[in-house]
Amino acid sequence: MESPPHKLNVGRDEDRISALTDDLLVGILERLDLRQAVRAGALSTRWRDLPYRLSRLHLDVGHFQGATPLEVMDAFTGAAQRLLSVAVPLAEGEGASAAIIPIKSLVLSFYMSSPHLSAIGRTVEDVVSYGKTECLEFSISSPPPASYTALLLAEIGQQFMSFSGAYPVAFSWLTSLTLKRLAFGPSDVTELISACGRLRHLTLKLCRLIDPHSTLKIDVPCSRIQELEFFGFGCRQIELISAPKLRQVWCQNWLFDNPPVCFGHVPELRVVRLFSKTMAWQASFTLSECLSKSATNLSKLHLDFLHQMIWIQPEHPKQLTAIFRNLTSVFLLGIFTECDLSWTLFFLEAAPVLQNIALSRHSCIMTLENSAEKTNVVWKPTKDLKHLNLKVLLIFGCEDEDKVTNYVRLVMGRAVGLNSIVLHGEYPCEDCNATDLERPKMGKASKVGEASRRRIKERLTHGSSSSVEIVIC
C-alpha cells in the first residue's frame, strides 16, 4: 500500500522561509520597501526583530500619516529612533551582551520641523559614530503650508543652517543631500559643502538666495563634491569658482541672467546639462562664456531648449576646441521645428572626437507668457570640414522631409566615418499631452509611410557612395 504524501508544516513560525538564517532573512528584507519589511516583521515572532537588524534603511516622511505636518514628523521621528537603534540584543541563549548592527546605508527624507531636528540629529550621530556608514543621504524640504513667502523660506533656510551647524558629525558623514524650498545667505552653500567633508552629490530644488538678484558663488577647493543639481534656483547667476572634483552639473529652469552658470576651476568636469525655456528678458549666449577652459575632460553635453528660443549662439570653433577636445556626445533637445538645423554643425567643427549627435524637434502647442521670440539660428559650416569620428546621428521629430533630409545630407557630406542614421517621429511632449486631449498620452509615431521612407532613403543616398545604415522608425 502506497504511503500518504508527506505534509509540510506551514505554520507561521515553522515555514521554510522562517527556517533560514537571520543573515539570509535580513538580506530578503533589505530588498523590500521598508513598510513591507516592517509588516513582514509583524507577522511572525521569528521575523519580529529582523527589521531592527537591517543595515540599509530608507525612511521617507511621505510614507507616514498625520493630520498636520507636525503629526507626520512625530511618526517619522519615532520610527527613526526605533529602527536606528544600533545596539540590538543577541538571540536568546547568547548572553546579555549586545551585538552591534552597523547601518551601512541610511536615507532619510523629512521636513524641516524645529521640534524634531534635535532628535534626528542625535540619532544619526549615534549611527555614524561606529564608523561603518558608507552611504548617508538626507532629502529635506520645507513643510507643506498653503503658500511660501520669501520671509518664510529665509526663516526655514536659517533653521536648516543652524541644524547643520548643531550636528557637525552627522553632516560630515553625508554623501548626498537634497534640499527643497529653502532660501540661503550669500555664503551658506559654500559653507555647507565645505562642512560636509564626504558630500558627493548636492541637489537644490526650488531654492533661492535671500537676495535673488545676487550671484550664488561656490568656492570649495578642498571639497569632494562630484555632482551639483540646480532646479529652479532663484539667483542672478551661479558662479562655480573652484570645485576640483566636480564631474557633473545639471541646471534647469533659470529665470535671470544668461548664461545661468559660469564655470571656474573644474578640471574633472565630465557632464553638463542645461534645460530651460527662455524668457523675453533673457538674451542668448555663447558656450565659451559659460564653460571653463579648465574643463578639458568634458565628454557629454545636454542642451534642452524646451521647444522655445534657442538660447545659445554658434561660435567659431577656436573658442571651444580646447574645451571640446574630449567631447564625445551632444544632445540638442527641444528644437522648435521651424528652426534651421545647420547651426548645430559648429559642434562638429569644435569637437574633433565627437561620436554621437542626438536632436529632437517639436513645436509645442503651449507657450508661456513672456517667452522669448523664436528666431531662426544662422550658421554656415566650413565648406571643407571633414569630421573623422562621428558615428551616429539620431533625430526625433522627422515630420518635415525637406528640412531633415537636407540637414542629414549636410552631415553625411562632412562626417566621413558616419555609421548609422536613425530617424524617429516626434518625441513625446508632456505639455502638449496635458493640454491637447486628442493627442495620445505616449506621444505619436512617425507620420512617414513606407513610400515616404523609400523616398527619404533615396534622397539621402542619391549621388553618395556612403555605406551608412539608415533606419526610419
Short mmCIF file of C-alpha atoms in Angstrom, two decimals:
data_model
loop_
_atom_site.label_atom_id
_atom_site.label_comp_id
_atom_site.label_asym_id
_atom_site.label_seq_id
_atom_site.Cartn_x
_atom_site.Cartn_y
_atom_site.Cartn_z
CA MET A 1 0.00 0.00 0.00
CA GLU A 2 1.36 3.39 -1.06
CA SER A 3 2.20 5.68 1.82
CA PRO A 4 0.36 9.00 2.01
CA PRO A 5 2.21 12.08 0.78
CA HIS A 6 4.28 13.92 3.34
CA LYS A 7 2.52 17.06 4.63
CA LEU A 8 4.65 20.14 5.05
CA ASN A 9 4.31 22.10 8.26
CA VAL A 10 3.29 25.53 7.06
CA GLY A 11 2.78 27.19 10.43
CA ARG A 12 3.74 30.85 10.60
CA ASP A 13 6.84 30.22 12.74
CA GLU A 14 7.89 27.00 11.10
CA ASP A 15 7.58 27.63 7.37
CA ARG A 16 10.55 27.05 5.13
CA ILE A 17 11.43 30.75 4.75
CA SER A 18 11.48 31.30 8.51
CA ALA A 19 13.83 28.35 8.81
CA LEU A 20 16.51 30.38 7.01
CA THR A 21 19.33 32.02 8.94
CA ASP A 22 18.99 35.59 10.19
CA ASP A 23 21.53 36.84 7.64
CA LEU A 24 19.52 35.43 4.73
CA LEU A 25 16.23 36.76 6.08
CA VAL A 26 17.72 40.22 6.61
CA GLY A 27 19.03 40.09 3.04
CA ILE A 28 15.47 39.42 1.84
CA LEU A 29 14.01 42.27 3.89
CA GLU A 30 16.64 44.74 2.64
CA ARG A 31 15.29 44.22 -0.87
CA LEU A 32 11.78 45.24 0.21
CA ASP A 33 10.22 48.63 0.76
CA LEU A 34 10.68 49.48 4.44
CA ARG A 35 6.92 49.42 5.08
CA GLN A 36 6.77 45.90 3.65
CA ALA A 37 9.71 44.88 5.80
CA VAL A 38 8.03 46.15 8.96
CA ARG A 39 4.77 44.41 8.02
CA ALA A 40 6.68 41.18 7.47
CA GLY A 41 8.16 41.58 10.94
CA ALA A 42 4.70 41.94 12.43
CA LEU A 43 3.54 38.60 11.01
CA SER A 44 5.83 36.32 12.95
CA THR A 45 7.72 36.14 16.21
CA ARG A 46 10.57 34.69 14.16
CA TRP A 47 10.66 37.81 11.98
CA ARG A 48 9.71 40.37 14.62
CA ASP A 49 13.20 41.72 15.40
CA LEU A 50 14.58 41.45 11.89
CA PRO A 51 13.61 44.98 10.71
CA TYR A 52 15.80 46.25 13.54
CA ARG A 53 18.76 44.34 12.12
CA LEU A 54 18.65 45.92 8.66
CA SER A 55 21.92 47.52 7.56
CA ARG A 56 20.26 49.53 4.76
CA LEU A 57 17.33 51.79 5.62
CA HIS A 58 15.28 54.37 3.71
CA LEU A 59 12.77 56.34 5.78
CA ASP A 60 10.53 58.70 3.79
CA VAL A 61 8.23 61.17 5.54
CA GLY A 62 5.77 60.66 2.68
CA HIS A 63 5.07 57.15 3.99
CA PHE A 64 3.77 58.42 7.33
CA GLN A 65 0.31 59.71 8.16
CA GLY A 66 -0.95 62.54 10.30
CA ALA A 67 -3.46 65.37 10.31
CA THR A 68 -0.70 68.01 10.25
CA PRO A 69 2.96 68.10 9.21
CA LEU A 70 3.88 68.07 12.93
CA GLU A 71 1.97 64.83 13.48
CA VAL A 72 3.57 63.31 10.39
CA MET A 73 7.01 64.26 11.71
CA ASP A 74 6.14 62.83 15.13
CA ALA A 75 5.50 59.46 13.46
CA PHE A 76 8.61 59.74 11.26
CA THR A 77 10.93 60.66 14.12
CA GLY A 78 9.57 57.92 16.37
CA ALA A 79 10.12 55.31 13.68
CA ALA A 80 13.64 56.60 13.00
CA GLN A 81 14.58 56.41 16.67
CA ARG A 82 13.26 52.85 16.96
CA LEU A 83 14.78 51.49 13.77
CA LEU A 84 18.13 53.21 14.11
CA SER A 85 18.97 51.72 17.47
CA VAL A 86 22.43 50.32 16.71
CA ALA A 87 22.69 48.01 19.73
CA VAL A 88 20.41 45.02 19.26
CA PRO A 89 20.23 42.17 21.85
CA LEU A 90 21.70 38.89 20.71
CA ALA A 91 19.43 35.89 20.22
CA GLU A 92 18.18 34.14 23.35
CA GLY A 93 20.83 31.98 24.93
CA GLU A 94 23.79 34.05 23.70
CA GLY A 95 24.18 36.15 26.81
CA ALA A 96 23.12 39.58 27.93
CA SER A 97 25.67 41.49 25.87
CA ALA A 98 24.65 43.36 22.76
CA ALA A 99 25.52 42.87 19.11
CA ILE A 100 26.31 45.98 17.10
CA ILE A 101 24.35 46.15 13.86
CA PRO A 102 26.13 48.77 11.72
CA ILE A 103 23.97 50.86 9.41
CA LYS A 104 25.85 50.85 6.09
CA SER A 105 23.32 52.84 4.07
CA LEU A 106 20.86 55.35 5.52
CA VAL A 107 18.50 57.55 3.51
CA LEU A 108 16.23 59.96 5.42
CA SER A 109 13.63 62.14 3.68
CA PHE A 110 11.95 64.56 6.09
CA TYR A 111 10.53 68.04 6.66
CA MET A 112 12.32 70.96 8.28
CA SER A 113 10.45 70.78 11.59
CA SER A 114 12.18 72.52 14.52
CA PRO A 115 10.73 70.31 17.28
CA HIS A 116 12.14 67.17 15.65
CA LEU A 117 15.54 68.21 14.30
CA SER A 118 17.47 67.61 17.51
CA ALA A 119 16.14 64.04 17.83
CA ILE A 120 17.03 63.30 14.19
CA GLY A 121 20.49 64.85 14.56
CA ARG A 122 21.32 62.90 17.74
CA THR A 123 20.02 59.64 16.30
CA VAL A 124 22.08 59.96 13.13
CA GLU A 125 25.22 60.91 15.06
CA ASP A 126 24.77 57.75 17.15
CA VAL A 127 24.60 55.71 13.95
CA VAL A 128 27.68 57.19 12.26
CA SER A 129 29.75 57.15 15.47
CA TYR A 130 30.51 53.46 14.82
CA GLY A 131 32.31 54.44 11.60
CA LYS A 132 30.63 51.79 9.44
CA THR A 133 28.27 54.00 7.44
CA GLU A 134 29.11 54.01 3.73
CA CYS A 135 26.15 55.99 2.40
CA LEU A 136 24.23 58.72 4.27
CA GLU A 137 21.62 60.74 2.38
CA PHE A 138 19.29 63.48 3.55
CA SER A 139 16.38 64.82 1.49
CA ILE A 140 14.96 67.82 3.36
CA SER A 141 12.13 70.13 2.33
CA SER A 142 10.02 72.85 3.85
CA PRO A 143 6.84 71.51 5.46
CA PRO A 144 3.82 71.89 3.18
CA PRO A 145 1.87 75.05 4.19
CA ALA A 146 -0.66 76.70 1.91
CA SER A 147 1.89 79.09 0.42
CA TYR A 148 5.54 80.07 0.64
CA THR A 149 6.74 83.63 1.13
CA ALA A 150 10.29 84.93 0.76
CA LEU A 151 10.36 85.61 4.51
CA LEU A 152 9.22 82.07 5.37
CA LEU A 153 11.78 80.47 3.02
CA ALA A 154 14.54 82.59 4.56
CA GLU A 155 13.45 81.59 8.07
CA ILE A 156 13.43 77.89 7.18
CA GLY A 157 16.81 78.27 5.48
CA GLN A 158 18.28 79.77 8.65
CA GLN A 159 16.82 76.89 10.68
CA PHE A 160 18.50 74.43 8.32
CA MET A 161 21.90 76.13 8.60
CA SER A 162 21.54 76.09 12.40
CA PHE A 163 20.63 72.39 12.23
CA SER A 164 23.71 71.56 10.12
CA GLY A 165 25.93 73.55 12.50
CA ALA A 166 24.49 71.90 15.61
CA TYR A 167 25.22 68.36 14.36
CA PRO A 168 28.56 68.62 12.53
CA VAL A 169 29.35 64.91 12.94
CA ALA A 170 26.15 63.84 11.17
CA PHE A 171 26.69 66.30 8.31
CA SER A 172 30.35 65.40 7.96
CA TRP A 173 29.21 61.86 7.04
CA LEU A 174 26.67 62.96 4.44
CA THR A 175 27.34 61.60 0.95
CA SER A 176 24.21 63.04 -0.72
CA LEU A 177 21.97 65.98 0.18
CA THR A 178 18.76 67.21 -1.46
CA LEU A 179 17.16 70.46 -0.28
CA LYS A 180 13.79 71.78 -1.43
CA ARG A 181 12.23 75.22 -0.89
CA LEU A 182 14.87 76.90 1.27
CA ALA A 183 16.48 80.34 0.99
CA PHE A 184 20.19 80.87 1.63
CA GLY A 185 22.53 83.66 2.53
CA PRO A 186 25.34 84.56 0.08
CA SER A 187 27.95 82.17 1.55
CA ASP A 188 25.70 79.45 3.01
CA VAL A 189 26.05 76.94 0.15
CA THR A 190 29.85 77.18 0.11
CA GLU A 191 29.97 76.79 3.90
CA LEU A 192 27.61 73.82 3.75
CA ILE A 193 29.63 71.95 1.11
CA SER A 194 32.87 72.68 2.98
CA ALA A 195 31.41 71.37 6.25
CA CYS A 196 30.17 68.13 4.64
CA GLY A 197 33.53 66.52 4.08
CA ARG A 198 32.19 63.36 2.41
CA LEU A 199 29.49 65.04 0.32
CA ARG A 200 29.47 63.90 -3.30
CA HIS A 201 26.01 64.96 -4.53
CA LEU A 202 24.07 68.15 -3.77
CA THR A 203 20.64 68.92 -5.27
CA LEU A 204 18.86 72.24 -4.72
CA LYS A 205 15.20 72.24 -5.86
CA LEU A 206 13.12 75.43 -5.92
CA CYS A 207 15.63 77.05 -3.58
CA ARG A 208 16.86 80.63 -3.82
CA LEU A 209 19.17 83.21 -2.38
CA ILE A 210 17.62 85.58 0.15
CA ASP A 211 18.50 88.29 -2.36
CA PRO A 212 17.58 86.55 -5.65
CA HIS A 213 19.24 89.32 -7.69
CA SER A 214 22.67 88.41 -6.34
CA THR A 215 25.10 85.74 -7.58
CA LEU A 216 25.47 82.34 -5.96
CA LYS A 217 29.22 81.83 -5.62
CA ILE A 218 30.55 78.36 -4.82
CA ASP A 219 34.23 78.17 -3.92
CA VAL A 220 35.10 74.76 -2.46
CA PRO A 221 38.68 73.90 -3.49
CA CYS A 222 39.07 71.20 -0.82
CA SER A 223 35.68 69.50 -1.14
CA ARG A 224 34.85 66.10 -2.64
CA ILE A 225 31.68 67.32 -4.34
CA GLN A 226 31.14 65.50 -7.65
CA GLU A 227 27.57 66.35 -8.70
CA LEU A 228 25.62 69.60 -8.42
CA GLU A 229 21.99 69.92 -9.50
CA PHE A 230 20.04 73.19 -9.57
CA PHE A 231 16.31 73.00 -10.37
CA GLY A 232 14.61 76.39 -10.47
CA PHE A 233 17.27 78.02 -8.27
CA GLY A 234 16.46 81.70 -7.71
CA CYS A 235 19.54 83.85 -8.20
CA ARG A 236 21.02 86.15 -10.83
CA GLN A 237 23.70 83.63 -11.80
CA ILE A 238 25.62 80.64 -10.44
CA GLU A 239 29.39 81.02 -10.36
CA LEU A 240 31.37 77.84 -9.74
CA ILE A 241 34.68 79.40 -8.75
CA SER A 242 36.53 76.26 -7.72
CA ALA A 243 35.34 72.65 -7.41
CA PRO A 244 38.25 70.41 -8.44
CA LYS A 245 36.40 67.09 -8.03
CA LEU A 246 33.18 68.20 -9.75
CA ARG A 247 32.13 65.79 -12.52
CA GLN A 248 28.51 66.65 -13.35
CA VAL A 249 26.33 69.78 -13.31
CA TRP A 250 22.62 69.97 -14.08
CA CYS A 251 20.91 73.38 -14.24
CA GLN A 252 17.22 73.55 -15.12
CA ASN A 253 14.65 76.38 -15.34
CA TRP A 254 16.54 79.57 -14.55
CA LEU A 255 14.80 82.95 -14.63
CA PHE A 256 17.52 85.57 -14.57
CA ASP A 257 20.76 86.14 -16.45
CA ASN A 258 22.31 84.13 -19.27
CA PRO A 259 24.48 82.16 -19.06
CA PRO A 260 22.93 80.62 -15.93
CA VAL A 261 26.21 79.03 -14.82
CA CYS A 262 29.79 80.19 -15.18
CA PHE A 263 32.47 77.57 -14.59
CA GLY A 264 35.79 78.32 -12.98
CA HIS A 265 38.32 75.68 -11.90
CA VAL A 266 36.56 72.39 -12.73
CA PRO A 267 39.24 70.11 -14.25
CA GLU A 268 37.27 66.87 -13.66
CA LEU A 269 34.01 68.07 -15.22
CA ARG A 270 32.51 65.36 -17.45
CA VAL A 271 28.80 66.11 -17.96
CA VAL A 272 26.87 69.39 -18.28
CA ARG A 273 23.07 69.52 -18.60
CA LEU A 274 21.27 72.83 -19.22
CA PHE A 275 17.45 72.72 -19.60
CA SER A 276 15.21 75.79 -19.74
CA LYS A 277 12.74 77.91 -21.64
CA THR A 278 13.93 81.41 -22.45
CA MET A 279 12.02 84.44 -21.27
CA ALA A 280 11.71 87.74 -23.15
CA TRP A 281 14.29 89.49 -20.94
CA GLN A 282 16.96 86.79 -21.47
CA ALA A 283 19.49 87.06 -24.28
CA SER A 284 21.24 84.16 -25.98
CA PHE A 285 24.86 83.43 -25.07
CA THR A 286 27.90 81.58 -26.34
CA LEU A 287 29.10 78.41 -24.65
CA SER A 288 32.58 79.87 -24.28
CA GLU A 289 31.03 82.47 -21.92
CA CYS A 290 29.75 79.62 -19.76
CA LEU A 291 32.23 76.76 -19.92
CA SER A 292 35.70 76.98 -18.45
CA LYS A 293 38.88 76.25 -20.37
CA SER A 294 39.87 74.10 -17.40
CA ALA A 295 37.00 71.69 -18.28
CA THR A 296 39.09 69.76 -20.80
CA ASN A 297 37.60 66.41 -19.73
CA LEU A 298 34.04 67.35 -20.73
CA SER A 299 32.56 64.33 -22.57
CA LYS A 300 28.76 64.83 -22.64
CA LEU A 301 26.75 67.98 -23.24
CA HIS A 302 22.93 68.08 -22.93
CA LEU A 303 21.09 71.25 -24.01
CA ASP A 304 17.28 71.30 -23.92
CA PHE A 305 15.53 74.41 -25.24
CA LEU A 306 12.07 73.08 -24.33
CA HIS A 307 10.68 73.97 -27.78
CA GLN A 308 11.27 77.70 -27.33
CA MET A 309 14.00 80.14 -28.42
CA ILE A 310 17.48 78.68 -28.97
CA TRP A 311 19.47 80.30 -26.19
CA ILE A 312 22.97 79.53 -27.41
CA GLN A 313 24.83 81.21 -30.25
CA PRO A 314 27.06 79.27 -32.63
CA GLU A 315 30.66 80.46 -32.44
CA HIS A 316 33.98 79.97 -34.11
CA PRO A 317 35.50 76.58 -33.23
CA LYS A 318 38.73 78.11 -31.95
CA GLN A 319 36.74 79.43 -28.97
CA LEU A 320 35.71 75.91 -27.99
CA THR A 321 38.29 73.45 -29.31
CA ALA A 322 40.26 73.34 -26.05
CA ILE A 323 37.07 72.69 -24.05
CA PHE A 324 35.57 70.21 -26.55
CA ARG A 325 38.70 68.19 -27.27
CA ASN A 326 37.28 65.17 -25.36
CA LEU A 327 33.58 65.76 -26.12
CA THR A 328 32.03 62.52 -27.45
CA SER A 329 28.24 63.06 -27.16
CA VAL A 330 25.98 66.06 -27.78
CA PHE A 331 22.23 66.07 -27.08
CA LEU A 332 20.33 69.05 -28.53
CA LEU A 333 16.73 68.67 -27.42
CA GLY A 334 13.50 70.64 -27.78
CA ILE A 335 14.44 72.48 -31.01
CA PHE A 336 11.32 74.14 -32.44
CA THR A 337 10.54 72.67 -35.85
CA GLU A 338 10.69 75.94 -37.80
CA CYS A 339 14.34 76.39 -36.83
CA ASP A 340 17.05 75.51 -39.33
CA LEU A 341 19.38 72.75 -38.13
CA SER A 342 22.64 73.58 -39.88
CA TRP A 343 23.79 75.69 -36.91
CA THR A 344 24.33 72.51 -34.94
CA LEU A 345 27.34 71.68 -37.13
CA PHE A 346 29.50 74.11 -35.21
CA PHE A 347 29.80 71.27 -32.68
CA LEU A 348 31.38 69.11 -35.40
CA GLU A 349 33.89 71.83 -36.14
CA ALA A 350 34.80 72.35 -32.48
CA ALA A 351 34.76 68.73 -31.22
CA PRO A 352 37.22 66.52 -33.15
CA VAL A 353 36.40 63.25 -31.31
CA LEU A 354 32.61 63.70 -31.26
CA GLN A 355 30.93 60.32 -31.84
CA ASN A 356 27.19 60.90 -31.29
CA ILE A 357 24.75 63.72 -32.04
CA ALA A 358 21.11 63.42 -30.93
CA LEU A 359 18.49 66.02 -31.88
CA SER A 360 14.80 66.33 -31.02
CA ARG A 361 12.44 68.69 -32.86
CA HIS A 362 8.96 69.81 -31.89
CA SER A 363 6.80 72.93 -31.81
CA CYS A 364 4.91 72.79 -28.53
CA ILE A 365 1.31 73.99 -28.56
CA MET A 366 1.80 75.53 -25.12
CA THR A 367 3.92 78.68 -24.86
CA LEU A 368 4.49 80.53 -21.61
CA GLU A 369 3.55 84.18 -21.30
CA ASN A 370 6.62 86.43 -21.72
CA SER A 371 8.52 83.72 -23.59
CA ALA A 372 11.29 84.98 -25.85
CA GLU A 373 10.52 85.18 -29.54
CA LYS A 374 11.53 82.14 -31.57
CA THR A 375 14.03 83.22 -34.19
CA ASN A 376 16.00 81.21 -36.71
CA VAL A 377 19.65 80.49 -35.92
CA VAL A 378 22.00 81.16 -38.83
CA TRP A 379 25.36 79.42 -39.22
CA LYS A 380 27.33 78.46 -42.32
CA PRO A 381 29.59 75.48 -41.67
CA THR A 382 33.04 75.44 -43.21
CA LYS A 383 32.91 74.01 -46.73
CA ASP A 384 35.99 71.82 -46.40
CA LEU A 385 35.08 70.41 -42.95
CA LYS A 386 35.77 66.67 -42.70
CA HIS A 387 34.96 65.00 -39.40
CA LEU A 388 36.52 61.59 -38.86
CA ASN A 389 34.91 60.28 -35.67
CA LEU A 390 31.16 60.94 -35.78
CA LYS A 391 29.44 57.54 -35.84
CA VAL A 392 25.74 58.06 -35.01
CA LEU A 393 23.21 60.75 -35.91
CA LEU A 394 19.84 60.41 -34.15
CA ILE A 395 16.88 62.70 -34.87
CA PHE A 396 13.43 62.75 -33.23
CA GLY A 397 10.71 64.74 -34.98
CA CYS A 398 11.25 63.91 -38.66
CA GLU A 399 7.88 65.06 -39.99
CA ASP A 400 9.39 67.67 -42.34
CA GLU A 401 11.09 65.67 -45.08
CA ASP A 402 12.89 68.53 -46.83
CA LYS A 403 14.37 70.19 -43.77
CA VAL A 404 15.53 66.91 -42.24
CA THR A 405 16.88 65.30 -45.39
CA ASN A 406 18.79 68.46 -46.35
CA TYR A 407 20.35 68.54 -42.90
CA VAL A 408 21.22 64.84 -42.89
CA ARG A 409 22.91 65.15 -46.28
CA LEU A 410 24.86 68.09 -44.92
CA VAL A 411 26.12 65.91 -42.05
CA MET A 412 26.83 62.95 -44.35
CA GLY A 413 29.00 65.14 -46.56
CA ARG A 414 31.19 66.13 -43.64
CA ALA A 415 31.15 63.13 -41.27
CA VAL A 416 33.14 60.71 -43.38
CA GLY A 417 33.10 57.96 -40.75
CA LEU A 418 29.33 58.02 -40.11
CA ASN A 419 27.94 54.52 -39.50
CA SER A 420 24.29 55.00 -38.59
CA ILE A 421 21.46 57.49 -39.10
CA VAL A 422 18.28 56.91 -37.08
CA LEU A 423 15.15 58.98 -37.79
CA HIS A 424 12.14 58.91 -35.44
CA GLY A 425 8.76 60.58 -35.23
CA GLU A 426 8.05 63.27 -32.67
CA TYR A 427 9.45 62.82 -29.20
CA PRO A 428 6.67 62.67 -26.54
CA CYS A 429 5.77 66.12 -25.15
CA GLU A 430 4.19 66.29 -21.69
CA ASP A 431 2.99 69.87 -22.21
CA CYS A 432 1.17 69.03 -25.43
CA ASN A 433 -0.30 65.84 -23.99
CA ALA A 434 -1.53 67.76 -20.95
CA THR A 435 -3.31 70.49 -22.97
CA ASP A 436 -4.46 68.64 -26.10
CA LEU A 437 -6.79 65.78 -25.25
CA GLU A 438 -6.71 64.49 -28.81
CA ARG A 439 -3.01 63.70 -28.62
CA PRO A 440 -2.09 60.21 -27.40
CA LYS A 441 -0.52 60.32 -23.98
CA MET A 442 2.58 58.40 -25.01
CA GLY A 443 3.46 60.68 -27.91
CA LYS A 444 2.99 59.66 -31.50
CA ALA A 445 4.73 57.54 -34.08
CA SER A 446 6.24 58.98 -37.22
CA LYS A 447 3.80 60.03 -39.96
CA VAL A 448 6.29 58.76 -42.51
CA GLY A 449 4.73 55.91 -44.50
CA GLU A 450 6.53 53.16 -46.39
CA ALA A 451 6.58 55.15 -49.64
CA SER A 452 7.96 58.19 -47.84
CA ARG A 453 10.62 56.07 -46.16
CA ARG A 454 11.81 54.80 -49.51
CA ARG A 455 11.82 58.35 -50.89
CA ILE A 456 13.80 59.68 -47.93
CA LYS A 457 16.37 56.90 -48.25
CA GLU A 458 16.69 57.55 -51.98
CA ARG A 459 17.24 61.27 -51.38
CA LEU A 460 19.83 60.58 -48.69
CA THR A 461 21.79 58.09 -50.75
CA HIS A 462 21.47 59.73 -54.18
CA GLY A 463 24.91 60.50 -55.54
CA SER A 464 26.56 59.25 -52.36
CA SER A 465 28.97 56.36 -52.04
CA SER A 466 28.46 56.18 -48.29
CA SER A 467 27.58 52.81 -46.78
CA VAL A 468 25.90 54.39 -43.75
CA GLU A 469 22.93 52.47 -42.31
CA ILE A 470 19.68 54.46 -42.43
CA VAL A 471 16.89 53.48 -40.04
CA ILE A 472 13.50 55.25 -40.16
CA CYS A 473 11.24 54.38 -37.20
#
